[in-house]
Amino acid sequence: MKRIGVLTSGGDAPGMNAAVRAVVRKAIFHDLEVYGIYQGYSGLINGNIKKLELGSVGDIIHRGGTMLYSARCEEFKTKEGQQKGIEQLKKHGIDALVVVGGDGSYRGAKALTEQGYPCVGVPGTIDNDIPGTEYTIGFDTALNTVIDAIDKIRDTATSHERTFIVEVMGRGAGDIALWSGLAGGAETIVIPEDNFKMEDVANRLKKGHERGKKHSIIIVAEGVMSGPEFAEKLQEATNMETRVSVLGHIQRGGSPTAFDRVLASRLGAHAVELLIEGKGGRAVGIEKNQLVDYDIIEALAMPHRVDLDMYRLSKELSI
Ligand code: ADP
C-alpha cells in the first residue's frame, strides 16, 4: 500500500479536523501518500480529490467543522454511485480509504469494503450513537456547548422563577440529553430510550413547586419530540407556563475540547495503523481508554446503548 485517501461525511462534528490531521501525519510518518477527498462521497464520485502534505493540515487541530467539507450524497447509496467512487479512487491510485463520519457514512464504507475496497471507519458525530466505541469524536465538545447554554438559561430560570424546556440534538440516542442534563443539574431529562409519561413529568414539577422550588430545567432530546410540542403538552397537563429554548446547530460547532482532540488524534492514527497492517473493513473506537476495532459490518449491527445506570442516577439526584 502506497497511497491512502481520507474523507469526512454526514453531519460535521468538532474534532473531525483533528482526525484528518492525525490520518495525514500518521500516514506521512509511515512514508505513505495521502489524498484528501473533499465533500464526502459526493466529492468522491466527482473526483474532488487533492494530495495533502504535512502543511495542508497545519493550524486546524483547534478548529470546528471539517476542512475537507462534508456532504450528503444519495447517489452513493446505489451500486452505480459506489462504482463511480471506486473508479475515481483507482484513477488516483488510492489503495485504501479512511472515512470519518456517522453510521450512514459507515454504511458507505461498508459498501466499498464489500466490493473489495479496504476502508476504515472513524466515529465522528456529536450524537455519540456509533456502536463499537464508548465515545464519538465531537460528543464531548457538544456536551460542553449544551452545558454552557443550560447554565445561562438557569440564570434566567432562577431570576424569573420559570420552567425552561431545552431541546437538544439526538434523534435516536439520548446521550447528549442525559450527559448534559446530569452535568447541568436538570430536573427532568427526556430521552428516546425511555417511554416517559407526561403525567410523571407534571407530578415532579408540581411536587417541586409545593416544596417551594419555583424554577426547573427540562432537557428533551429532539428524537422524543420538539421542545415547543413538549411545552404545549406539559402546559395541558399542568396549566403551568413554560419557556422553550431550541439549541439547534450551535451544538455542532466550536473549537473541539481537549478530550475530542486527543480522541480524534488517537482514532485517526489507529485507522492508518490498521490499513498499514492490511486490515480493511474495520471500525475504530475506544473502550475503557483502549483503542479497539471491529469488523465494520458487525459494528453496524451492534446496538448503541445509552447508560441506563446514569439515567437512574440523574433521577435520584434531581428529586
Ligand atoms: P452520518 O454519517 O452522520 O450518519 P448520513 O446518514 O447522512 O450521515 O450519511 C452520510 C452519507 O453516507 C450519505 O449521504 C450517503 O452518501 C452515505 N450513505 C449512507 N447510507 C448509505 C448506504 N446504505 N450505502 C452507501 N452509502 C450510504
Short mmCIF file of C-alpha atoms and ligand atoms in Angstrom, two decimals:
data_model
loop_
_atom_site.label_atom_id
_atom_site.label_comp_id
_atom_site.label_asym_id
_atom_site.label_seq_id
_atom_site.Cartn_x
_atom_site.Cartn_y
_atom_site.Cartn_z
CA MET A 1 0.00 0.00 0.00
CA LYS A 2 1.38 3.37 -1.04
CA ARG A 3 -1.44 5.82 -1.10
CA ILE A 4 -4.47 6.31 1.12
CA GLY A 5 -7.44 8.67 0.99
CA VAL A 6 -9.40 10.38 3.74
CA LEU A 7 -12.87 11.90 3.70
CA THR A 8 -15.37 13.34 6.17
CA SER A 9 -19.04 12.62 5.64
CA GLY A 10 -22.50 13.14 7.12
CA GLY A 11 -23.13 15.62 9.92
CA ASP A 12 -19.98 17.55 10.82
CA ALA A 13 -18.57 17.29 14.33
CA PRO A 14 -15.88 19.25 16.22
CA GLY A 15 -12.70 17.21 16.15
CA MET A 16 -13.09 15.96 12.57
CA ASN A 17 -10.20 18.24 11.62
CA ALA A 18 -8.03 16.76 14.35
CA ALA A 19 -8.86 13.29 12.97
CA VAL A 20 -7.94 14.31 9.41
CA ARG A 21 -4.71 15.81 10.70
CA ALA A 22 -3.86 12.58 12.52
CA VAL A 23 -4.58 10.45 9.44
CA VAL A 24 -2.42 12.65 7.22
CA ARG A 25 0.50 12.98 9.62
CA LYS A 26 0.49 9.33 10.70
CA ALA A 27 0.41 8.20 7.07
CA ILE A 28 3.24 10.52 6.05
CA PHE A 29 5.21 9.39 9.12
CA HIS A 30 4.99 5.87 7.64
CA ASP A 31 6.01 7.08 4.16
CA LEU A 32 2.55 6.84 2.66
CA GLU A 33 0.99 9.43 0.40
CA VAL A 34 -2.35 10.88 1.45
CA TYR A 35 -5.14 12.28 -0.67
CA GLY A 36 -7.99 14.36 0.71
CA ILE A 37 -11.40 13.67 -0.78
CA TYR A 38 -13.47 16.84 -0.49
CA GLN A 39 -17.26 16.92 0.17
CA GLY A 40 -17.61 13.34 1.34
CA TYR A 41 -18.93 10.67 -1.03
CA SER A 42 -20.23 13.36 -3.36
CA GLY A 43 -16.66 14.61 -3.89
CA LEU A 44 -15.50 11.03 -4.30
CA ILE A 45 -17.93 10.44 -7.16
CA ASN A 46 -16.98 13.76 -8.76
CA GLY A 47 -13.25 13.28 -8.33
CA ASN A 48 -12.76 16.25 -6.00
CA ILE A 49 -9.51 14.78 -4.75
CA LYS A 50 -6.25 16.53 -3.86
CA LYS A 51 -2.93 15.45 -2.41
CA LEU A 52 -2.35 16.52 1.18
CA GLU A 53 1.04 17.36 2.65
CA LEU A 54 2.15 17.84 6.25
CA GLY A 55 1.42 21.56 5.96
CA SER A 56 -2.06 21.01 4.49
CA VAL A 57 -3.29 20.04 7.93
CA GLY A 58 -1.38 22.68 9.88
CA ASP A 59 -3.38 25.04 12.07
CA ILE A 60 -6.59 23.00 12.01
CA ILE A 61 -6.40 20.95 15.22
CA HIS A 62 -8.35 23.59 17.15
CA ARG A 63 -10.97 24.33 14.50
CA GLY A 64 -14.51 23.02 14.45
CA GLY A 65 -16.15 21.75 11.24
CA THR A 66 -14.06 19.95 8.65
CA MET A 67 -11.51 21.36 6.20
CA LEU A 68 -12.46 18.56 3.81
CA TYR A 69 -16.10 19.72 3.88
CA SER A 70 -18.92 17.28 4.35
CA ALA A 71 -21.90 16.37 2.22
CA ARG A 72 -24.80 14.03 1.95
CA CYS A 73 -24.93 12.05 -1.26
CA GLU A 74 -27.93 9.94 -2.24
CA GLU A 75 -26.20 8.63 -5.36
CA PHE A 76 -23.58 6.88 -3.25
CA LYS A 77 -26.28 4.64 -1.79
CA THR A 78 -26.55 2.99 -5.23
CA LYS A 79 -24.16 0.39 -6.70
CA GLU A 80 -23.57 2.69 -9.70
CA GLY A 81 -22.59 5.56 -7.40
CA GLN A 82 -20.23 3.33 -5.47
CA GLN A 83 -18.67 2.08 -8.71
CA LYS A 84 -18.06 5.67 -9.81
CA GLY A 85 -16.35 6.26 -6.46
CA ILE A 86 -14.14 3.21 -6.89
CA GLU A 87 -13.20 4.31 -10.41
CA GLN A 88 -12.06 7.68 -9.04
CA LEU A 89 -10.01 6.00 -6.31
CA LYS A 90 -8.36 3.74 -8.90
CA LYS A 91 -7.73 6.69 -11.21
CA HIS A 92 -5.84 8.45 -8.40
CA GLY A 93 -4.01 5.27 -7.37
CA ILE A 94 -5.54 5.36 -3.89
CA ASP A 95 -5.32 1.91 -2.28
CA ALA A 96 -7.43 2.38 0.84
CA LEU A 97 -9.73 4.90 2.48
CA VAL A 98 -10.37 6.35 5.94
CA VAL A 99 -13.95 7.54 6.40
CA VAL A 100 -14.70 9.89 9.30
CA GLY A 101 -18.43 10.13 9.95
CA GLY A 102 -21.56 8.71 11.48
CA ASP A 103 -23.40 5.46 10.88
CA GLY A 104 -24.61 6.50 7.41
CA SER A 105 -21.02 7.15 6.41
CA TYR A 106 -20.06 3.75 7.85
CA ARG A 107 -22.63 2.14 5.57
CA GLY A 108 -20.86 3.77 2.63
CA ALA A 109 -17.51 2.46 3.89
CA LYS A 110 -19.04 -0.98 4.36
CA ALA A 111 -20.38 -0.93 0.77
CA LEU A 112 -16.89 -0.11 -0.57
CA THR A 113 -15.32 -2.83 1.60
CA GLU A 114 -17.83 -5.41 0.32
CA GLN A 115 -16.76 -4.51 -3.20
CA GLY A 116 -13.16 -5.26 -2.34
CA TYR A 117 -12.05 -1.75 -1.47
CA PRO A 118 -10.49 -1.53 2.03
CA CYS A 119 -11.98 1.20 4.24
CA VAL A 120 -11.70 2.01 7.93
CA GLY A 121 -14.44 3.96 9.72
CA VAL A 122 -13.61 6.60 12.34
CA PRO A 123 -16.60 7.63 14.51
CA GLY A 124 -17.23 11.36 14.03
CA THR A 125 -20.60 12.61 15.23
CA ILE A 126 -21.79 14.66 18.18
CA ASP A 127 -24.59 12.18 18.90
CA ASN A 128 -22.34 9.50 20.46
CA ASP A 129 -24.51 6.89 18.77
CA ILE A 130 -21.94 4.78 16.92
CA PRO A 131 -21.58 1.19 18.07
CA GLY A 132 -18.11 -0.14 18.85
CA THR A 133 -16.93 2.90 20.76
CA GLU A 134 -17.79 4.47 24.10
CA TYR A 135 -17.23 7.97 22.74
CA THR A 136 -17.52 9.52 19.31
CA ILE A 137 -15.47 12.49 18.15
CA GLY A 138 -17.44 15.69 18.82
CA PHE A 139 -19.66 14.42 21.62
CA ASP A 140 -17.63 15.98 24.42
CA THR A 141 -17.48 19.36 22.69
CA ALA A 142 -21.24 19.34 22.00
CA LEU A 143 -21.85 18.43 25.61
CA ASN A 144 -19.83 21.37 26.85
CA THR A 145 -21.68 23.70 24.49
CA VAL A 146 -25.01 22.43 25.84
CA ILE A 147 -23.89 22.79 29.46
CA ASP A 148 -22.77 26.34 28.81
CA ALA A 149 -26.25 27.08 27.41
CA ILE A 150 -28.02 25.35 30.31
CA ASP A 151 -26.01 27.34 32.85
CA LYS A 152 -27.04 30.58 31.16
CA ILE A 153 -30.67 29.54 30.85
CA ARG A 154 -30.61 28.58 34.53
CA ASP A 155 -29.76 32.18 35.48
CA THR A 156 -32.93 33.40 33.78
CA ALA A 157 -35.00 30.46 35.00
CA THR A 158 -33.98 31.27 38.58
CA SER A 159 -34.45 35.03 38.29
CA HIS A 160 -37.89 34.73 36.75
CA GLU A 161 -38.91 31.60 38.62
CA ARG A 162 -39.76 29.79 35.41
CA THR A 163 -39.68 26.32 33.97
CA PHE A 164 -37.49 26.06 30.88
CA ILE A 165 -37.58 23.32 28.30
CA VAL A 166 -34.30 22.90 26.44
CA GLU A 167 -34.39 20.85 23.24
CA VAL A 168 -31.05 19.25 22.42
CA MET A 169 -29.86 17.12 19.50
CA GLY A 170 -30.18 13.33 19.47
CA ARG A 171 -32.71 11.64 17.18
CA GLY A 172 -32.20 8.06 18.18
CA ALA A 173 -29.78 8.44 21.08
CA GLY A 174 -30.30 10.29 24.35
CA ASP A 175 -26.59 10.65 25.20
CA ILE A 176 -26.39 14.43 24.73
CA ALA A 177 -29.59 14.93 26.74
CA LEU A 178 -28.54 12.55 29.50
CA TRP A 179 -24.96 13.72 29.98
CA SER A 180 -25.78 17.44 29.67
CA GLY A 181 -28.81 17.02 31.91
CA LEU A 182 -26.78 15.29 34.58
CA ALA A 183 -23.89 17.77 34.31
CA GLY A 184 -26.27 20.74 34.17
CA GLY A 185 -28.39 19.61 37.10
CA ALA A 186 -31.61 19.39 35.06
CA GLU A 187 -34.74 18.47 37.00
CA THR A 188 -36.01 16.18 34.24
CA ILE A 189 -34.31 14.50 31.28
CA VAL A 190 -36.37 13.06 28.45
CA ILE A 191 -34.59 10.58 26.17
CA PRO A 192 -35.76 8.39 23.27
CA GLU A 193 -34.61 5.22 25.07
CA ASP A 194 -37.24 5.60 27.79
CA ASN A 195 -41.02 5.66 27.48
CA PHE A 196 -41.61 8.76 29.53
CA LYS A 197 -45.06 9.74 30.79
CA MET A 198 -46.03 13.40 30.72
CA GLU A 199 -48.01 12.69 33.86
CA ASP A 200 -44.78 11.81 35.72
CA VAL A 201 -43.04 14.97 34.49
CA ALA A 202 -46.05 17.02 35.60
CA ASN A 203 -46.12 15.37 39.04
CA ARG A 204 -42.42 16.03 39.60
CA LEU A 205 -42.93 19.67 38.69
CA LYS A 206 -45.94 20.01 40.99
CA LYS A 207 -44.13 18.37 43.90
CA GLY A 208 -41.16 20.68 43.40
CA HIS A 209 -43.47 23.67 43.37
CA GLU A 210 -45.15 22.56 46.58
CA ARG A 211 -41.72 22.39 48.20
CA GLY A 212 -41.06 25.96 47.10
CA LYS A 213 -38.98 25.19 44.03
CA LYS A 214 -40.07 27.77 41.51
CA HIS A 215 -37.76 27.07 38.60
CA SER A 216 -36.91 23.95 36.65
CA ILE A 217 -34.89 22.89 33.64
CA ILE A 218 -36.20 20.07 31.49
CA ILE A 219 -33.93 18.62 28.81
CA VAL A 220 -35.69 16.99 25.87
CA ALA A 221 -33.86 15.04 23.16
CA GLU A 222 -35.18 16.01 19.72
CA GLY A 223 -35.90 12.36 18.94
CA VAL A 224 -38.68 12.30 21.55
CA MET A 225 -40.47 15.41 20.34
CA SER A 226 -39.69 19.05 19.65
CA GLY A 227 -39.29 21.49 22.52
CA PRO A 228 -42.39 23.55 21.56
CA GLU A 229 -44.52 20.39 21.28
CA PHE A 230 -43.31 19.21 24.67
CA ALA A 231 -44.11 22.62 26.19
CA GLU A 232 -47.64 22.52 24.81
CA LYS A 233 -48.30 19.05 26.22
CA LEU A 234 -46.78 19.93 29.58
CA GLN A 235 -48.94 23.03 29.78
CA GLU A 236 -52.03 20.93 29.07
CA ALA A 237 -51.04 18.61 31.92
CA THR A 238 -50.05 21.25 34.50
CA ASN A 239 -51.53 24.57 33.42
CA MET A 240 -48.04 25.94 34.04
CA GLU A 241 -46.46 28.39 31.68
CA THR A 242 -43.04 27.39 30.33
CA ARG A 243 -40.33 28.81 28.10
CA VAL A 244 -38.62 26.86 25.34
CA SER A 245 -35.07 27.04 24.06
CA VAL A 246 -34.11 25.01 20.99
CA LEU A 247 -30.33 24.89 20.90
CA GLY A 248 -30.03 23.63 17.31
CA HIS A 249 -26.86 23.82 15.28
CA ILE A 250 -24.73 25.63 17.84
CA GLN A 251 -24.27 22.13 19.23
CA ARG A 252 -22.34 21.04 16.14
CA GLY A 253 -19.83 23.89 16.07
CA GLY A 254 -16.97 25.36 18.02
CA SER A 255 -13.41 24.57 18.86
CA PRO A 256 -13.07 20.92 19.92
CA THR A 257 -12.34 20.22 23.58
CA ALA A 258 -9.01 18.69 24.61
CA PHE A 259 -10.81 15.35 25.03
CA ASP A 260 -12.11 15.40 21.46
CA ARG A 261 -8.76 16.45 20.02
CA VAL A 262 -6.95 13.64 21.82
CA LEU A 263 -9.64 11.12 20.91
CA ALA A 264 -9.60 12.20 17.25
CA SER A 265 -5.80 12.04 17.13
CA ARG A 266 -5.73 8.53 18.59
CA LEU A 267 -8.56 7.17 16.45
CA GLY A 268 -7.31 8.75 13.22
CA ALA A 269 -3.82 7.33 13.75
CA HIS A 270 -5.23 3.92 14.68
CA ALA A 271 -7.19 3.81 11.41
CA VAL A 272 -3.94 4.30 9.48
CA GLU A 273 -2.18 1.61 11.54
CA LEU A 274 -4.90 -0.87 10.62
CA LEU A 275 -4.63 -0.07 6.93
CA ILE A 276 -0.84 -0.48 7.10
CA GLU A 277 -1.42 -3.91 8.66
CA GLY A 278 -3.70 -4.71 5.71
CA LYS A 279 -6.84 -4.67 7.81
CA GLY A 280 -9.62 -3.03 5.82
CA GLY A 281 -13.32 -3.17 6.67
CA ARG A 282 -12.79 -2.15 10.28
CA ALA A 283 -14.36 0.49 12.52
CA VAL A 284 -12.14 2.00 15.20
CA GLY A 285 -13.26 3.01 18.67
CA ILE A 286 -12.29 3.47 22.26
CA GLU A 287 -13.33 1.29 25.18
CA LYS A 288 -12.01 1.71 28.73
CA ASN A 289 -9.48 4.14 27.27
CA GLN A 290 -8.03 1.44 24.99
CA LEU A 291 -8.13 1.59 21.22
CA VAL A 292 -10.31 -1.12 19.73
CA ASP A 293 -11.53 -2.07 16.29
CA TYR A 294 -14.42 -4.13 15.00
CA ASP A 295 -15.49 -5.53 11.70
CA ILE A 296 -17.43 -2.60 10.24
CA ILE A 297 -20.35 -4.83 9.27
CA GLU A 298 -20.57 -6.31 12.77
CA ALA A 299 -20.15 -2.87 14.35
CA LEU A 300 -23.11 -1.55 12.38
CA ALA A 301 -25.24 -4.44 13.60
CA MET A 302 -24.38 -3.82 17.27
CA PRO A 303 -26.91 -1.75 19.22
CA HIS A 304 -25.86 1.53 20.77
CA ARG A 305 -26.90 1.66 24.40
CA VAL A 306 -27.36 4.75 26.48
CA ASP A 307 -26.07 4.34 30.04
CA LEU A 308 -29.25 3.49 31.93
CA ASP A 309 -27.45 3.47 35.31
CA MET A 310 -26.56 7.07 34.68
CA TYR A 311 -30.15 7.76 33.70
CA ARG A 312 -31.37 6.32 37.00
CA LEU A 313 -28.76 8.36 38.86
CA SER A 314 -29.94 11.54 37.17
CA LYS A 315 -33.43 10.83 38.52
CA GLU A 316 -32.14 10.15 42.02
CA LEU A 317 -30.14 13.37 42.07
CA SER A 318 -32.95 15.58 40.83
CA ILE A 319 -35.68 14.75 43.33
P1 ADP B 1 -23.93 10.24 9.15
O1 ADP B 1 -22.71 9.62 8.57
O2 ADP B 1 -23.62 11.43 10.00
O3 ADP B 1 -24.81 9.22 9.82
P2 ADP B 1 -25.76 10.22 6.85
O4 ADP B 1 -26.65 9.19 7.41
O5 ADP B 1 -26.39 11.39 6.17
O6 ADP B 1 -24.78 10.87 7.95
O7 ADP B 1 -24.78 9.50 5.81
C1 ADP B 1 -23.78 10.22 5.13
C2 ADP B 1 -23.64 9.71 3.73
O8 ADP B 1 -23.20 8.35 3.76
C3 ADP B 1 -24.89 9.67 2.88
O9 ADP B 1 -25.23 10.92 2.32
C4 ADP B 1 -24.52 8.67 1.81
O10 ADP B 1 -23.71 9.28 0.82
C5 ADP B 1 -23.68 7.66 2.59
N1 ADP B 1 -24.53 6.52 2.97
C6 ADP B 1 -25.50 6.48 3.91
N2 ADP B 1 -26.11 5.27 3.93
C7 ADP B 1 -25.52 4.53 2.97
C8 ADP B 1 -25.71 3.20 2.48
N3 ADP B 1 -26.65 2.38 3.00
N4 ADP B 1 -24.91 2.76 1.48
C9 ADP B 1 -23.96 3.58 0.95
N5 ADP B 1 -23.75 4.84 1.36
C10 ADP B 1 -24.50 5.33 2.35
#
